[in-house]
CSV table of C-alpha atoms and ligand atoms in Angstrom, one decimal:
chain,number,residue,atom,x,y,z
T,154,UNK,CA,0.0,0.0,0.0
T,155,UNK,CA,2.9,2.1,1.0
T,156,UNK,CA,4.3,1.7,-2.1
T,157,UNK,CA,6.0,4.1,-4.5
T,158,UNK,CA,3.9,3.2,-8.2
T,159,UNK,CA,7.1,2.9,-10.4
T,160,UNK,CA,7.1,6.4,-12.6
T,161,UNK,CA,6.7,8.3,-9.6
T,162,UNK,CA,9.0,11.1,-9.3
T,163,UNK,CA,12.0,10.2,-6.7
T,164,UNK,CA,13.1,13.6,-5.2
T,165,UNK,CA,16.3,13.6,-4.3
T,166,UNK,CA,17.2,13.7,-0.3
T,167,UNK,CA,17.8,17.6,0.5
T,168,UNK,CA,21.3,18.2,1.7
T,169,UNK,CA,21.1,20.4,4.6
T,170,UNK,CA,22.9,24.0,4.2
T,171,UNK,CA,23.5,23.9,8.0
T,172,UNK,CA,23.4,20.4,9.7
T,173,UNK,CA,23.3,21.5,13.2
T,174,UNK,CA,21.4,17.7,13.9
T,175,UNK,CA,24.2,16.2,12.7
T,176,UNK,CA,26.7,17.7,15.0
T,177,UNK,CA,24.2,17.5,18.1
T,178,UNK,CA,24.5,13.4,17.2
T,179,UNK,CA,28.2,13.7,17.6
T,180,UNK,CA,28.5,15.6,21.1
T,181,UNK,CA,25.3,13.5,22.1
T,182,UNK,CA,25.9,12.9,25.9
T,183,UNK,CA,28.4,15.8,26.5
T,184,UNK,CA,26.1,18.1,26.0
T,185,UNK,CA,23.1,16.6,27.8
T,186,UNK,CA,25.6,16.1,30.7
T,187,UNK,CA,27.0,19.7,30.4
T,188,UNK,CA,23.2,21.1,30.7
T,189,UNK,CA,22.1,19.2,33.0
T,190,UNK,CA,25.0,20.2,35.5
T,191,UNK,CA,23.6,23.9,35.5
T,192,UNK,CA,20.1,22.4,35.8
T,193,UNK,CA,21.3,20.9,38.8
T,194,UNK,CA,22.9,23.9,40.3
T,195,UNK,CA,20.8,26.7,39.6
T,196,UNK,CA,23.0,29.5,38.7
T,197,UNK,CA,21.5,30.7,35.6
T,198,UNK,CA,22.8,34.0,35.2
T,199,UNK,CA,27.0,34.0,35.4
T,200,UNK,CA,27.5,30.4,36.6
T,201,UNK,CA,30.8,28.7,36.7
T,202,UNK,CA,30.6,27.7,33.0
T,203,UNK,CA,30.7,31.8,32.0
T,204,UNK,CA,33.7,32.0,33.7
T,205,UNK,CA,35.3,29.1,32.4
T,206,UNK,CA,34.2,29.7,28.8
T,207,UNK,CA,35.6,33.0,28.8
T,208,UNK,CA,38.9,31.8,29.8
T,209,UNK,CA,38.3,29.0,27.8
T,210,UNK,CA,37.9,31.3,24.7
T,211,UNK,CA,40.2,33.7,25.9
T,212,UNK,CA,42.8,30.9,25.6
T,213,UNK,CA,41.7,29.8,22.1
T,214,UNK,CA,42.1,33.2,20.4
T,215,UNK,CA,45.3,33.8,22.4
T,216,UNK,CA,43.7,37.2,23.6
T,217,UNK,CA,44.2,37.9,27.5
T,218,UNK,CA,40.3,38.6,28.0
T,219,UNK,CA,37.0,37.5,26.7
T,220,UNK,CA,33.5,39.1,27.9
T,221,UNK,CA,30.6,37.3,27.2
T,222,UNK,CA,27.1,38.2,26.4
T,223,UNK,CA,23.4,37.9,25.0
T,224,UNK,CA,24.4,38.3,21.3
T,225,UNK,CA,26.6,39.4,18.4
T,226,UNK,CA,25.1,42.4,18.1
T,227,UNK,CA,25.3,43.3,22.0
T,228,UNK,CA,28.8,42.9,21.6
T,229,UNK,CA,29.2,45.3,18.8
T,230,UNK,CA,27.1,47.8,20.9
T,231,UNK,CA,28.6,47.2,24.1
T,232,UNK,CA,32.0,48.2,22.5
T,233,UNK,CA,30.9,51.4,21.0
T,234,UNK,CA,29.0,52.5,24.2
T,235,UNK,CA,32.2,52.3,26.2
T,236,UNK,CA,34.1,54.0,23.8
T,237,UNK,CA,31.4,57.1,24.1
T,238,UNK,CA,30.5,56.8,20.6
T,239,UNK,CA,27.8,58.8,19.8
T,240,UNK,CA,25.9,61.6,18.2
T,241,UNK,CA,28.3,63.5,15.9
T,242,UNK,CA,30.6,61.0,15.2
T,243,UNK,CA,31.0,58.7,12.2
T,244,UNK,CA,31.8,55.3,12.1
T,245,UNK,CA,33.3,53.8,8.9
T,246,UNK,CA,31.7,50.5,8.1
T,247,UNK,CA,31.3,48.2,4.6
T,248,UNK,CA,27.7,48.1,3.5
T,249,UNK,CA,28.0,44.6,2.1
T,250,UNK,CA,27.4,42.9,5.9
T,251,UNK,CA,24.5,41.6,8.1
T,252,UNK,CA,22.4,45.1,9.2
T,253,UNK,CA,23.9,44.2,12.7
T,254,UNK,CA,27.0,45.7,11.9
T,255,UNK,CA,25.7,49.4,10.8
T,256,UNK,CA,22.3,49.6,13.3
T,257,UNK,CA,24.7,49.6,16.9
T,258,UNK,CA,26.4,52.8,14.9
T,259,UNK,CA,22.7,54.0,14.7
T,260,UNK,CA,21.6,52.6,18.1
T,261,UNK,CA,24.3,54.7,19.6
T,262,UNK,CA,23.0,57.9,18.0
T,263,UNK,CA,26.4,57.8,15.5
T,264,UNK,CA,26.6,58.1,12.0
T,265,UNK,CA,27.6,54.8,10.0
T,266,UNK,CA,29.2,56.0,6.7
T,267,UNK,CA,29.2,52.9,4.5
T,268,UNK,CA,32.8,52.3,2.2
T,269,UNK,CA,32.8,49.4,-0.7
T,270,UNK,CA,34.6,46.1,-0.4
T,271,UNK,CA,37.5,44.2,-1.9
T,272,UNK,CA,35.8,42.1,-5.3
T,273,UNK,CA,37.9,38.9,-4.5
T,274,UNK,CA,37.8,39.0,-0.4
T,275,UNK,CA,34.3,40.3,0.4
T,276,UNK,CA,36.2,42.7,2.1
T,277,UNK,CA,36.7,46.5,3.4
T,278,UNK,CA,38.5,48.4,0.8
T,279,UNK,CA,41.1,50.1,2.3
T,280,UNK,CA,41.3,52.9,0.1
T,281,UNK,CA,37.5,53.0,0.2
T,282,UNK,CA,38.1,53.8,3.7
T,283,UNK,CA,40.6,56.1,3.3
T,284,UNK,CA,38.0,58.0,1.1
T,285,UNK,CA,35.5,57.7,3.6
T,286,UNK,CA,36.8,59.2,6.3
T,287,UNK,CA,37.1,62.1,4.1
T,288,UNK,CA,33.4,61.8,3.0
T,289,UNK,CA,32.7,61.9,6.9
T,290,UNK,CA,35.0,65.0,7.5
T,291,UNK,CA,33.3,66.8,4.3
T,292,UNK,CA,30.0,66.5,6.2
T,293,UNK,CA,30.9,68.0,9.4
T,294,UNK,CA,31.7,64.6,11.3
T,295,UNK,CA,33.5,63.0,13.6
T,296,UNK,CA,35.2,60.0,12.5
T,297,UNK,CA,35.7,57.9,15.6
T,298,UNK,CA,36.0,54.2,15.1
T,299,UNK,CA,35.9,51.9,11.9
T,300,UNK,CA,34.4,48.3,12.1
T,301,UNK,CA,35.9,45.9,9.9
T,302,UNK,CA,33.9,43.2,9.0
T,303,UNK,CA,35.0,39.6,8.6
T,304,UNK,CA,32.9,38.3,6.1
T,305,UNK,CA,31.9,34.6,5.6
T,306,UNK,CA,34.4,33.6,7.8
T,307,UNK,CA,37.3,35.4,6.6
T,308,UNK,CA,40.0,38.3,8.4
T,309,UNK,CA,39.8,41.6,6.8
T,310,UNK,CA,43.0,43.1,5.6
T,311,UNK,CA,43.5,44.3,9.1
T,312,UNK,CA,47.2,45.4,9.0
T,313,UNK,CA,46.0,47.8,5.9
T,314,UNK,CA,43.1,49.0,8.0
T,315,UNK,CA,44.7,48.8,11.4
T,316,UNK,CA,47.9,51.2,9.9
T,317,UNK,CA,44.8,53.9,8.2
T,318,UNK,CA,43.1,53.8,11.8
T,319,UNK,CA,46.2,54.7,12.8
T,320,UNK,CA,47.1,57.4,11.3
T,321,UNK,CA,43.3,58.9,11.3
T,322,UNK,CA,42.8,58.3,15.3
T,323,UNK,CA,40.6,55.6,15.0
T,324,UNK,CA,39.0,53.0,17.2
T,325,UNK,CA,38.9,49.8,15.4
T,326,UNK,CA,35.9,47.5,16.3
T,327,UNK,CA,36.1,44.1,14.3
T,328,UNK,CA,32.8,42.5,13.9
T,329,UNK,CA,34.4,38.9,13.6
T,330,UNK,CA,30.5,37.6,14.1
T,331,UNK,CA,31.2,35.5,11.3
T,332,UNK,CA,34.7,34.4,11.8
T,333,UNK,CA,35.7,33.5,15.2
T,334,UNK,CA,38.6,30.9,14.9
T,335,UNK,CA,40.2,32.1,11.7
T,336,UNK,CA,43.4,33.6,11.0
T,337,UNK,CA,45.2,36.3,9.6
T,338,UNK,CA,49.4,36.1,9.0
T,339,UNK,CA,49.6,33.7,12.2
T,340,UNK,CA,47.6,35.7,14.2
T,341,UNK,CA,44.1,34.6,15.5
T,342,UNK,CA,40.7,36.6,15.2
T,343,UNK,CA,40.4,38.1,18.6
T,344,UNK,CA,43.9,39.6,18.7
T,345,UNK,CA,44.0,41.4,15.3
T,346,UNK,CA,42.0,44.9,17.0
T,347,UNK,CA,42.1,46.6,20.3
T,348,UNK,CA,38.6,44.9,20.4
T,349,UNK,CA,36.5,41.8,18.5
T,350,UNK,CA,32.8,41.1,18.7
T,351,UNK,CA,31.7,37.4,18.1
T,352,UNK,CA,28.3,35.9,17.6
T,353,UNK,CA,27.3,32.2,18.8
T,354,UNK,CA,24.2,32.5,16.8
T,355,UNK,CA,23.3,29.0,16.2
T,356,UNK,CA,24.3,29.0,12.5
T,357,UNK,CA,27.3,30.7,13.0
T,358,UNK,CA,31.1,28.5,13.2
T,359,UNK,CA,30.6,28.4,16.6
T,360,UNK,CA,27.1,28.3,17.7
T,361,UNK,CA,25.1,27.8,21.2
T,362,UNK,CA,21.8,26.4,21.0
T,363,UNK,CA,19.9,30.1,21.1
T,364,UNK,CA,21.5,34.1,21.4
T,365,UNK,CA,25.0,34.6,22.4
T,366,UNK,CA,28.0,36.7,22.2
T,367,UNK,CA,31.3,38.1,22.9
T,368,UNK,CA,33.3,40.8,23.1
T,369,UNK,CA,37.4,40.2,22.7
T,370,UNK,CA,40.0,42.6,23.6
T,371,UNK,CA,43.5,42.8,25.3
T,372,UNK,CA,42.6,45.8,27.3
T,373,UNK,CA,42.0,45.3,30.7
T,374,UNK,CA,40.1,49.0,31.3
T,375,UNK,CA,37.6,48.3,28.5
T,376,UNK,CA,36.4,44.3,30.4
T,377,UNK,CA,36.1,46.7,33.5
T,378,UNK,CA,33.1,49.0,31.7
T,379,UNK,CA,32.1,46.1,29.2
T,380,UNK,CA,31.3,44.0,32.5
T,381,UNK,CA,29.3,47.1,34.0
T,382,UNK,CA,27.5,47.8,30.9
T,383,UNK,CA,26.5,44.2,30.6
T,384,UNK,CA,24.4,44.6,34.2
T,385,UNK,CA,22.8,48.3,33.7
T,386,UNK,CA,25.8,50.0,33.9
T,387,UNK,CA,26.4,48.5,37.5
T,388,UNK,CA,29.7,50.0,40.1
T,389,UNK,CA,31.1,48.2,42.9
T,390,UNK,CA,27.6,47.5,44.2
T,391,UNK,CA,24.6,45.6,42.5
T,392,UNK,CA,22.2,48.8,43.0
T,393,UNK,CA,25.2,51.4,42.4
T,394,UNK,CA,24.7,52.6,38.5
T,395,UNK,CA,27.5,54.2,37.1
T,396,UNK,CA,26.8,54.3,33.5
T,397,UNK,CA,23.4,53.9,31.7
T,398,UNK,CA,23.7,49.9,30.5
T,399,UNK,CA,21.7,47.1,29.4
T,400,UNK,CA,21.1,43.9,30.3
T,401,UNK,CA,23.2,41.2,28.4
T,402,UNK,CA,24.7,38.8,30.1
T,403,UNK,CA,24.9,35.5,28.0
T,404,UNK,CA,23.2,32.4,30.0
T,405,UNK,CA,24.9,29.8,31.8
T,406,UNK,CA,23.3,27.1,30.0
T,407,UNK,CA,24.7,28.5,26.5
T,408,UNK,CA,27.8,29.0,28.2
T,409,UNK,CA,27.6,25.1,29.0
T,410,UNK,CA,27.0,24.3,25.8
T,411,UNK,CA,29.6,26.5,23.7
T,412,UNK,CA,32.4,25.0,26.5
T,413,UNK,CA,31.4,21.3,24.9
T,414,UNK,CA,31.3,22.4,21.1
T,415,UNK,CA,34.4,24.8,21.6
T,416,UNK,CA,36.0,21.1,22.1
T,417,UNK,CA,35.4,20.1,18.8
T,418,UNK,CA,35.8,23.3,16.8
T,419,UNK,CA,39.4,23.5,15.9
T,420,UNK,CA,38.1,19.3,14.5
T,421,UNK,CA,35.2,21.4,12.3
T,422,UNK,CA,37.0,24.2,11.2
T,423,UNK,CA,39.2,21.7,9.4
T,424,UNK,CA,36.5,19.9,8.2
T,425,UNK,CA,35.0,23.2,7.1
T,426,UNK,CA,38.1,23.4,4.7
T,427,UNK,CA,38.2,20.3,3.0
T,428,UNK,CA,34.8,21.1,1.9
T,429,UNK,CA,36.0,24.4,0.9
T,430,UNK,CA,38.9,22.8,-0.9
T,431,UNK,CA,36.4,19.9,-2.8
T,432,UNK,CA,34.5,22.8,-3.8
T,433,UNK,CA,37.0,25.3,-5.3
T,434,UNK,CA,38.5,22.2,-7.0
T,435,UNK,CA,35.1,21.1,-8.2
T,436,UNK,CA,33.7,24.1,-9.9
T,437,UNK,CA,36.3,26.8,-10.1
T,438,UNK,CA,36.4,26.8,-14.1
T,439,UNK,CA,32.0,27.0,-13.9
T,440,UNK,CA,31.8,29.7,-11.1
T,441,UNK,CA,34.1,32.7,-9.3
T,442,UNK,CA,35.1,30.8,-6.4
T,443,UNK,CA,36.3,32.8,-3.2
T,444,UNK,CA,39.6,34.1,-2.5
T,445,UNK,CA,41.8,33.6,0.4
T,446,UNK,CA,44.7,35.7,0.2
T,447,UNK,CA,47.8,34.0,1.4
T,448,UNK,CA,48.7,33.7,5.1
T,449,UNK,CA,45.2,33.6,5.7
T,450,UNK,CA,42.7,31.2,6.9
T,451,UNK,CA,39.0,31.1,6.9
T,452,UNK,CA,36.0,29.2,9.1
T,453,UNK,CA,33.9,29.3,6.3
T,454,UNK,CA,30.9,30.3,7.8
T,455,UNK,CA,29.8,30.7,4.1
T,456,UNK,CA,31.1,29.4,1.0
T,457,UNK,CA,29.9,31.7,-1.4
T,458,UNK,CA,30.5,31.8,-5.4
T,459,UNK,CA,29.8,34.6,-7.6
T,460,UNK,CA,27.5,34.4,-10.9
T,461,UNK,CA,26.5,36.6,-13.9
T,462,UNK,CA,23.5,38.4,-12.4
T,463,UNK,CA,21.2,36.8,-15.1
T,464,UNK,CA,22.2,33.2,-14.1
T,465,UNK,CA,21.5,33.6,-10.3
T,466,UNK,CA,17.7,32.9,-10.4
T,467,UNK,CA,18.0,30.0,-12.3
T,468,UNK,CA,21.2,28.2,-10.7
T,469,UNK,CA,19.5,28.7,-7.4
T,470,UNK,CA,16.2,26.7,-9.1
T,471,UNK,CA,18.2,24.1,-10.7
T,472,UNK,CA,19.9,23.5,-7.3
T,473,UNK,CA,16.8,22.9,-5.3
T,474,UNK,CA,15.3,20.9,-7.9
T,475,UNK,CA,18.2,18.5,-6.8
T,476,UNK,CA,17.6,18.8,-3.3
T,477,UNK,CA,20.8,21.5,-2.6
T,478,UNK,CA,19.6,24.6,-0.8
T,479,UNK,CA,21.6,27.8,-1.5
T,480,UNK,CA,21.1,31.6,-0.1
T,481,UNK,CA,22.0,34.6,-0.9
T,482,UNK,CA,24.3,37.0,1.8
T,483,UNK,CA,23.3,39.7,0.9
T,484,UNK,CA,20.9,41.2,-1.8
T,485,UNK,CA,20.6,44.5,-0.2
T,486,UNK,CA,23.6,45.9,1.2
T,487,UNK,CA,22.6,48.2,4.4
T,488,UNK,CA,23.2,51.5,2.4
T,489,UNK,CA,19.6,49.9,-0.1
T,490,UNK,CA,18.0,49.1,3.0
T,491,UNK,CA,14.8,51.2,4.4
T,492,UNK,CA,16.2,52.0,7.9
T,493,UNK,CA,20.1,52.6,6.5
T,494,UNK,CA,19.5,54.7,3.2
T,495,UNK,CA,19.6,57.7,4.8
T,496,UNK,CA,23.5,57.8,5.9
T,497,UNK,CA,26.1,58.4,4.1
T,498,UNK,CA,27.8,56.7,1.4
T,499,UNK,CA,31.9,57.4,0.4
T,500,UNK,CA,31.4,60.0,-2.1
T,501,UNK,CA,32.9,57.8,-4.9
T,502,UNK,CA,30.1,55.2,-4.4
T,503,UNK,CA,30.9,51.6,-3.9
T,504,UNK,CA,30.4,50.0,-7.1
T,505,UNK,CA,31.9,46.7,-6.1
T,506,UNK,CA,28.9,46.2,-3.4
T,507,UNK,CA,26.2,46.7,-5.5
T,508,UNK,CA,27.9,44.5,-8.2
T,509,UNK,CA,28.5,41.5,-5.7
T,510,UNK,CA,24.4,42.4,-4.5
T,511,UNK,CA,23.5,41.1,-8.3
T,512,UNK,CA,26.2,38.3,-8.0
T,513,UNK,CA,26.7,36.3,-4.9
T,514,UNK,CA,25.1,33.2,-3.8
T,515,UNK,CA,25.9,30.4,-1.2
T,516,UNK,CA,26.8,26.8,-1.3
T,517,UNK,CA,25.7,24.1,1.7
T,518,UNK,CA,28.4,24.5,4.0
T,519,UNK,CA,28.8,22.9,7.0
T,520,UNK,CA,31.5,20.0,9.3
T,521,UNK,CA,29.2,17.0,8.5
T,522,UNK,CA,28.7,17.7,4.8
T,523,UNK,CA,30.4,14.1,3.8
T,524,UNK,CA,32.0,13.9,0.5
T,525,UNK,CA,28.8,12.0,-1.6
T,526,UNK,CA,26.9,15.4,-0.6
T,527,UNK,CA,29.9,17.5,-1.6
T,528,UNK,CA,30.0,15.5,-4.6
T,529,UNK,CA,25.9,15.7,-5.3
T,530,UNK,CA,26.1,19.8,-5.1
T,531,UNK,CA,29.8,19.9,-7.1
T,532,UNK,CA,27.9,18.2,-9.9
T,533,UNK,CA,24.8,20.3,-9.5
T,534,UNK,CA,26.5,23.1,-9.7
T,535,UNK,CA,28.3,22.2,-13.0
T,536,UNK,CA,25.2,20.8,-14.3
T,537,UNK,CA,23.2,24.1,-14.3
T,538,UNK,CA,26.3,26.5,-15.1
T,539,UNK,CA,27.8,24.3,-17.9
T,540,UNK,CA,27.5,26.4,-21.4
F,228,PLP,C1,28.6,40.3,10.3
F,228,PLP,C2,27.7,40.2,11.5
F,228,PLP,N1,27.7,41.1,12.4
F,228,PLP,C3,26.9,41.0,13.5
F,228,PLP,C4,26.0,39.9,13.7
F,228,PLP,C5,25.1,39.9,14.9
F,228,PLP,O1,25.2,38.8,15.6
F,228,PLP,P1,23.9,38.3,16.5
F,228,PLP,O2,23.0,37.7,15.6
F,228,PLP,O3,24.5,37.3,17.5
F,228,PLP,O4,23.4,39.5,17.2
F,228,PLP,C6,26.0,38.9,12.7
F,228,PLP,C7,25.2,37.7,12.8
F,228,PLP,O5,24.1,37.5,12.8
F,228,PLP,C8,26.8,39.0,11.5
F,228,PLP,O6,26.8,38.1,10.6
């Protein structure tokens, strides 16, 4: 009865673009075990496990501290707030990122002023900076910080930007939300600015199981406020506000959690780039496959190819007919977006962002993508880009 009648359509088995089930079947008991040991004592808000992840995280990165908290985004914000970032100033930032990135330059009553990226990194252009500072300067602002983003799991060019921040008198903030464990000329993400902001978002390279964050930094004075501002702004004494903060502390059961898969992730990042490597092999003469500049490494929190606009629609058909989800980071960059159009753009434009807008789209990526599925979107891909 159950049966399949014979010319019925088989569809094939989709290949997950994130397999987050597969990796929960790995840690299977650990992380039961590792929840259930904050279930059983109670301390919900900065248990033990905060503690130790931070150290554990701190060590990891090779920075000397790690402050942890409710989100990616908080950590961006959190940073900027201590800095006194605010009305007035401008903050130089790429346009072709997650929103997050320009809305805590908004949140904090700054102005973001978007530059254009590097073609083959994804990256901020570092004399699309150097423009944009001007541009900021030409309109009667403040340039204060610039946030680098480290897109798709990849550094930016930070000794270019680092050396421009420099000379200008800028904080650098890098948004490394997508790139935690990478590295850039030996160095790890987390030691490349005076501060990084992470995400554990689940999808992210390393994910918790719900909202998480961190902020990364050598510099003991900034933990001191970035600990305040994480409890309302909080002194020596619970009910003693110093500053005006927020509440984002990030859970002890996440905390718990991202101690068990932190075990693993140095296993999946490796993983991560033999898929990478199958890939670029694969379909590098059917597709622009990423660039990663030498002494560089990436987490590949996205492997993401680039197209002739007019092909995207239907590649991104033809995959899902064969069961291969892809996605597209990101069709609008912030500067097209409704709450981000009215800031300013470098006053040369950024061409290269809105051409990548028409051009990107991503591939299944993920630790426990084994090498038949690798080999099922490889041929996929070739089958609906082949002339
Ligand atoms: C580049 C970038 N910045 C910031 C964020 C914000 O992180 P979260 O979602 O944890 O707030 C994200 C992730 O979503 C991101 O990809």
């Amino acid at each position: 009865m159950n049966q399949r009648p014979m010319n019925q359509h088989m569809r094939p088995e989709p290949v997950p673009f994130i397999d987050l089930a597969a990796q929960r079947r790995r840690l299977g008991k650990s992380i039961d075990e590792a929840v259930s040991r904050v279930l059983a004592h109670c301390q919900f808000i900065n248990g033990p496990e905060v503690t130790a992840l931070e150290a554990a995280l701190a060590e990891f990165s090779g920075a000397r501290h790690v402050v942890s908290c409710a989100s990616g985004t908080d950590a961006l914000l959190m940073v900027l707030m201590a800095k006194n970032v605010g009305p007035g100033d401008a903050v130089l930032c790429p346009s072709f990122t997650f929103c997050a990135t320009g809305e805590v330059v908004a949140l904090v009553g700054a102005t973001p002023v978007f530059v254009d990226v590097d073609e083959a990194t994804f990256n901020m252009d570092v004399n699309s900076l150097k423009r944009g500072i001007a541009t900021a300067r030409q309109r009667g602002l403040k340039p204060r910080a610039v946030i680098p983003v480290d897109l798709f799991g990849q550094s930016a060019d930070h000794d270019a930007i680092g050396a421009v921040a420099e000379a200008e008198g800028l904080f650098v903030l890098d948004d490394a939300a997508q790139a935690f464990g990478a590295t850039y000329k030996g160095r790890n993400i987390g030691t490349l600015a005076p501060a990084t902001a992470t995400s554990f978002f689940p999808a992210k390279p390393l994910g918790c199981y719900g909202d998480g964050g961190a902020v990364i930094t050598d510099d003991p004075a900034l933990v001191e406020i970035l600990k305040s501002l994480r409890v309302h702004g909080q002194g020596a004494d619970k009910y003693d506000s110093v500053r005006v903060g927020m509440t984002s502390r990030l859970d002890t059961v996440q905390a718990a959690v991202l101690i068990e898969k932190l075990k693993i992730f140095a296993d999946e990042i490796a993983a991560r780039n033999e898929v990478a490597r199958r890939y670029a092999e694969g379909v590098n003469d059917v597709a622009v496959v990423p660039a990663v500049p030498d002494g560089l490494t990436s987490v590949w929190a996205q492997y993401t190819i680039r197209l002739k606009p007019a092909a995207r629609e239907g590649f991104a058909a033809a995959l899902k007919a064969q069961g291969i989800p892809t996605a597209i980071y990101y069709p609008k960059p912030l500067h097209r977006l409704e709450a981000y159009r009215r800031f300013p753009v470098v006053d040369n434009g950024i061409p290269v962002t809105d051409q990548l807008a028409e051009e990107v789209i991503s591939l299944p990526m993920h630790a426990y993508l084994d090498a038949a599925a690798q080999d099922r979107v490889i041929e996929a891909v070739r089958a609906a880009l082949k002339p």
